[in-house]
mmCIF file of C-alpha atoms and ligand atoms in Angstrom:
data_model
loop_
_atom_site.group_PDB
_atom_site.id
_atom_site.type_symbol
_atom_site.label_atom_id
_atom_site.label_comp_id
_atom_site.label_asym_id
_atom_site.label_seq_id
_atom_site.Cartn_x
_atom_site.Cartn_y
_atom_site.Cartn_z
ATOM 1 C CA UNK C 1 0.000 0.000 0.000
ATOM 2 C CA UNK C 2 1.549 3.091 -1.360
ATOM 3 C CA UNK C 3 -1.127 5.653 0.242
ATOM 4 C CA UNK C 4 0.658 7.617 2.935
ATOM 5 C CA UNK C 5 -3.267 7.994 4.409
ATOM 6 C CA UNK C 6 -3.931 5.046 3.725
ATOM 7 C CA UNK C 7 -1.213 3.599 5.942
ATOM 8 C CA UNK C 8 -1.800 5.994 8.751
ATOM 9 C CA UNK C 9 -5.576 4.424 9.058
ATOM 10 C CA UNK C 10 -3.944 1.294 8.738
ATOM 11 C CA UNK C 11 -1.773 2.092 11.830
ATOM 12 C CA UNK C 12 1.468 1.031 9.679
ATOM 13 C CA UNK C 13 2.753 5.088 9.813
ATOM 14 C CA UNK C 14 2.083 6.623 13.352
ATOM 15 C CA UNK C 15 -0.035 9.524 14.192
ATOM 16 C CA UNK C 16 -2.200 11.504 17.115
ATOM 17 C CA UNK C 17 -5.331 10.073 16.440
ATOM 18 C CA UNK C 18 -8.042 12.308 17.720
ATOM 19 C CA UNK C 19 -11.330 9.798 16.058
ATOM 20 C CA UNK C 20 -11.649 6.901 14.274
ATOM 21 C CA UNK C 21 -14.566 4.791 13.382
ATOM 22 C CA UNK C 22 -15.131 2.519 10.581
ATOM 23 C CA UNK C 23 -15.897 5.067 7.944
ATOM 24 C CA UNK C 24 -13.189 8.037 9.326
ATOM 25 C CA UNK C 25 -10.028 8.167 10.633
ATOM 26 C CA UNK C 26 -8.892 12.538 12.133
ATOM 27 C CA UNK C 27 -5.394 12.833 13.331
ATOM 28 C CA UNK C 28 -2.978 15.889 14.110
ATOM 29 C CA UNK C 29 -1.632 17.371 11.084
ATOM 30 C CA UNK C 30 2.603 16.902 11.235
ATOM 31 C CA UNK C 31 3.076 20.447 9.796
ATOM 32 C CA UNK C 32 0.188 22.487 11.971
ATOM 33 C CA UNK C 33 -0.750 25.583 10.145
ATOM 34 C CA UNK C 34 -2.967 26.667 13.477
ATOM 35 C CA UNK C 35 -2.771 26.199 17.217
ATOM 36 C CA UNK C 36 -5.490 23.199 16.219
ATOM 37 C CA UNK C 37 -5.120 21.440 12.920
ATOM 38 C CA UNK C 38 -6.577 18.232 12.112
ATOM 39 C CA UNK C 39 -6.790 15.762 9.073
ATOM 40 C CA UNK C 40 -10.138 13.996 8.505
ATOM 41 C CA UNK C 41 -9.778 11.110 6.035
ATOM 42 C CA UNK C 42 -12.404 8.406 4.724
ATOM 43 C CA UNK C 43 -11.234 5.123 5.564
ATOM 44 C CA UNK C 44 -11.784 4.398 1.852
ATOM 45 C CA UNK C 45 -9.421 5.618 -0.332
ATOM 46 C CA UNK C 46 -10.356 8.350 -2.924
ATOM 47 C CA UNK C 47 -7.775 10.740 -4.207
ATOM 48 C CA UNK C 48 -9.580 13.843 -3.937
ATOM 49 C CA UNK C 49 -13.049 15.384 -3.602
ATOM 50 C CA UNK C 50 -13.196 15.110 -7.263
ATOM 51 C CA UNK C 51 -13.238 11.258 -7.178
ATOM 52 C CA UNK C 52 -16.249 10.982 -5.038
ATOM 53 C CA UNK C 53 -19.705 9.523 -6.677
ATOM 54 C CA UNK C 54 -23.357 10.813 -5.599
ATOM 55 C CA UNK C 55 -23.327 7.325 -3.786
ATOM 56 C CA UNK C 56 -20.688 8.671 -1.251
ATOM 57 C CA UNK C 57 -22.994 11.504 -0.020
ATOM 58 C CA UNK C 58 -23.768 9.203 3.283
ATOM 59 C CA UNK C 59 -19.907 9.058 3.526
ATOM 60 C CA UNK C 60 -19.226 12.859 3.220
ATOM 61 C CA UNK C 61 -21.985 13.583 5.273
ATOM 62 C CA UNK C 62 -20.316 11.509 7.919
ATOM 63 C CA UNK C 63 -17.031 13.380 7.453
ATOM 64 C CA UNK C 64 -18.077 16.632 8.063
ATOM 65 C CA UNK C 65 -20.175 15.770 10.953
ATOM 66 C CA UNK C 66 -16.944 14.190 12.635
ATOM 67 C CA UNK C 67 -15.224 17.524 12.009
ATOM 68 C CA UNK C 68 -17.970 19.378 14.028
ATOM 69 C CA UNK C 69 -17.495 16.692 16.605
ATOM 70 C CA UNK C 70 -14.218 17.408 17.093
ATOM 71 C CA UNK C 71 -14.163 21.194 16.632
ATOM 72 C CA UNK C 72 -16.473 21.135 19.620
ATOM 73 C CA UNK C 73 -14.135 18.450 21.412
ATOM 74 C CA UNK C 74 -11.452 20.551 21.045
ATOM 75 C CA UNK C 75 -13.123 23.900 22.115
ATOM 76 C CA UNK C 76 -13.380 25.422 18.595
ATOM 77 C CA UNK C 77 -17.315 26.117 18.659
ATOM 78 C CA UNK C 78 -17.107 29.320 20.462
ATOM 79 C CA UNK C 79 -14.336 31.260 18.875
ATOM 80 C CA UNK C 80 -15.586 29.672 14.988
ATOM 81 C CA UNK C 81 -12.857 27.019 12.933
ATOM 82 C CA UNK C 82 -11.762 26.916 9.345
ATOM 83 C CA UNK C 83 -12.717 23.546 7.146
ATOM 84 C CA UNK C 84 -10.535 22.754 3.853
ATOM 85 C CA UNK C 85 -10.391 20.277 1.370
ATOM 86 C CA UNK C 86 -7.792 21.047 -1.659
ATOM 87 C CA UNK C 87 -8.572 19.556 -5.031
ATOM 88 C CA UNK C 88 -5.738 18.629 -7.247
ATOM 89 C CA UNK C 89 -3.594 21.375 -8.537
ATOM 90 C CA UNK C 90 -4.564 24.840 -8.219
ATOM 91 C CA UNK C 91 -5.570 24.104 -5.022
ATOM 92 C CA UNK C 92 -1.834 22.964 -4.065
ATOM 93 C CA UNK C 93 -3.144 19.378 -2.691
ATOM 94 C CA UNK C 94 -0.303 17.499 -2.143
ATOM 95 C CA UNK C 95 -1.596 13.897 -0.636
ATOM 96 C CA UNK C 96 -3.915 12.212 -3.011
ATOM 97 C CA UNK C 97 -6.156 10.857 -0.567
ATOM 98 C CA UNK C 98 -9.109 13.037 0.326
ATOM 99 C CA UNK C 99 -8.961 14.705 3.567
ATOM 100 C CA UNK C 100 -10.612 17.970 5.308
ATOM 101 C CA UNK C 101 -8.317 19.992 7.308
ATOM 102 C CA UNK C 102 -10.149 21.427 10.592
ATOM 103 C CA UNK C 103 -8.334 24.725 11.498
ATOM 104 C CA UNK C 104 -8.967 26.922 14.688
ATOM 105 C CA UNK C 105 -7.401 28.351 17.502
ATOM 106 C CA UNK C 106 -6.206 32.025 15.894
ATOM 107 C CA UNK C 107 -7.806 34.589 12.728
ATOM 108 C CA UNK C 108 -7.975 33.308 8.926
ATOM 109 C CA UNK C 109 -8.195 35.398 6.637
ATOM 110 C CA UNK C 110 -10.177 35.603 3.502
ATOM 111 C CA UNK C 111 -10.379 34.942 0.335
ATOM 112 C CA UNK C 112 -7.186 32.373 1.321
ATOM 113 C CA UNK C 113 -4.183 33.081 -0.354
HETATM 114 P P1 5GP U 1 -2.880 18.996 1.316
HETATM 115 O O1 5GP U 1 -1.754 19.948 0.985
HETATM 116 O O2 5GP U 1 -2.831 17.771 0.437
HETATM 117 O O3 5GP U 1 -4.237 19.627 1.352
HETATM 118 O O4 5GP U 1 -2.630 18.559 2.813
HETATM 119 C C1 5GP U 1 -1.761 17.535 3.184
HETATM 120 C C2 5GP U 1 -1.444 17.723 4.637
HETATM 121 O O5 5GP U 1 -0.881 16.519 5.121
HETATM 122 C C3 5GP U 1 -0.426 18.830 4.906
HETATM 123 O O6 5GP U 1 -1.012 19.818 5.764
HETATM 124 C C4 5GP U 1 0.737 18.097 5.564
HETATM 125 O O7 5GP U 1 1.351 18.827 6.596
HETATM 126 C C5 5GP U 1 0.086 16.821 6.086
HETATM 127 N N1 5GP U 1 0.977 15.667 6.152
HETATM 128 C C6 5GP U 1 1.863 15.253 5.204
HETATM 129 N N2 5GP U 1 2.486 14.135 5.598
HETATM 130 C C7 5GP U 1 1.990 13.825 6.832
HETATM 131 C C8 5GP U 1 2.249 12.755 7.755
HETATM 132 O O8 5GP U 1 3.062 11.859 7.525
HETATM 133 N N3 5GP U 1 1.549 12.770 8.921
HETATM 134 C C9 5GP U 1 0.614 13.740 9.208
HETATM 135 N N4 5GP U 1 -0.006 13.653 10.389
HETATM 136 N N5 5GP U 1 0.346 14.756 8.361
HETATM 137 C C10 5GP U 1 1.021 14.789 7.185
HETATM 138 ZN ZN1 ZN U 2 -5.325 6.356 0.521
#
């Protein structure tokens, strides 16, 4: 298995896992760009957004949820939390397996750079 996400749900690459279940794996991101910042990941591989099908809306669904579960877990509801997915190229996404970023803990600001 060549997926570096893919191994981390597998528990062959180790990493702070914050959730998993069987359908979503969130650990600490190993560059954090905030004082919080969290990778969600299905534990079905799909390189990006893009790859999804209408079938996977339970499955996204799912994802995002978890993310509010942890942003309130981690104390992120009050003071409000950033939630990214990059999409290929453009969008400077640089592990092809689809994952949200959950960002909080200081000012973002907008449009992103
Ligand atoms: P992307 O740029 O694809 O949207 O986000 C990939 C994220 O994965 C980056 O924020 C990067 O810091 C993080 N990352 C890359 N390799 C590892 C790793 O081995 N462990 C963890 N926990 N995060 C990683
Ligand atoms: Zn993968």
């Amino acid at each position: 298995m060549s997926c570096l996400f893919c191994r981390i749900v597998a528990g062959e690459i180790p990493a702070a896992i914050v959730h998993r279940d069987d359908d979503v794996v969130a650990f600490r991101d190993i560059a954090p760009k905030a004082p919080t910042h969290i990778l969600f990941v299905p534990t079905r591989h799909f390189a990006s957004l893009a790859e999804a099908h209408d079938a996977d809306a339970g499955l996204l669904g799912t994802l995002l949820l978890r993310v509010r579960d942890v942003a309130r877990a981690e104390g992120l509801e009050g003071s409000g939390y950033r939630v990214v997915t990059n999409v290929g190229e453009h969008a400077g996404q640089s592990v092809f397996h689809l994952h949200v970023h959950l960002l909080g803990g200081r000012d973002f600001s907008w449009p992103p750079g």
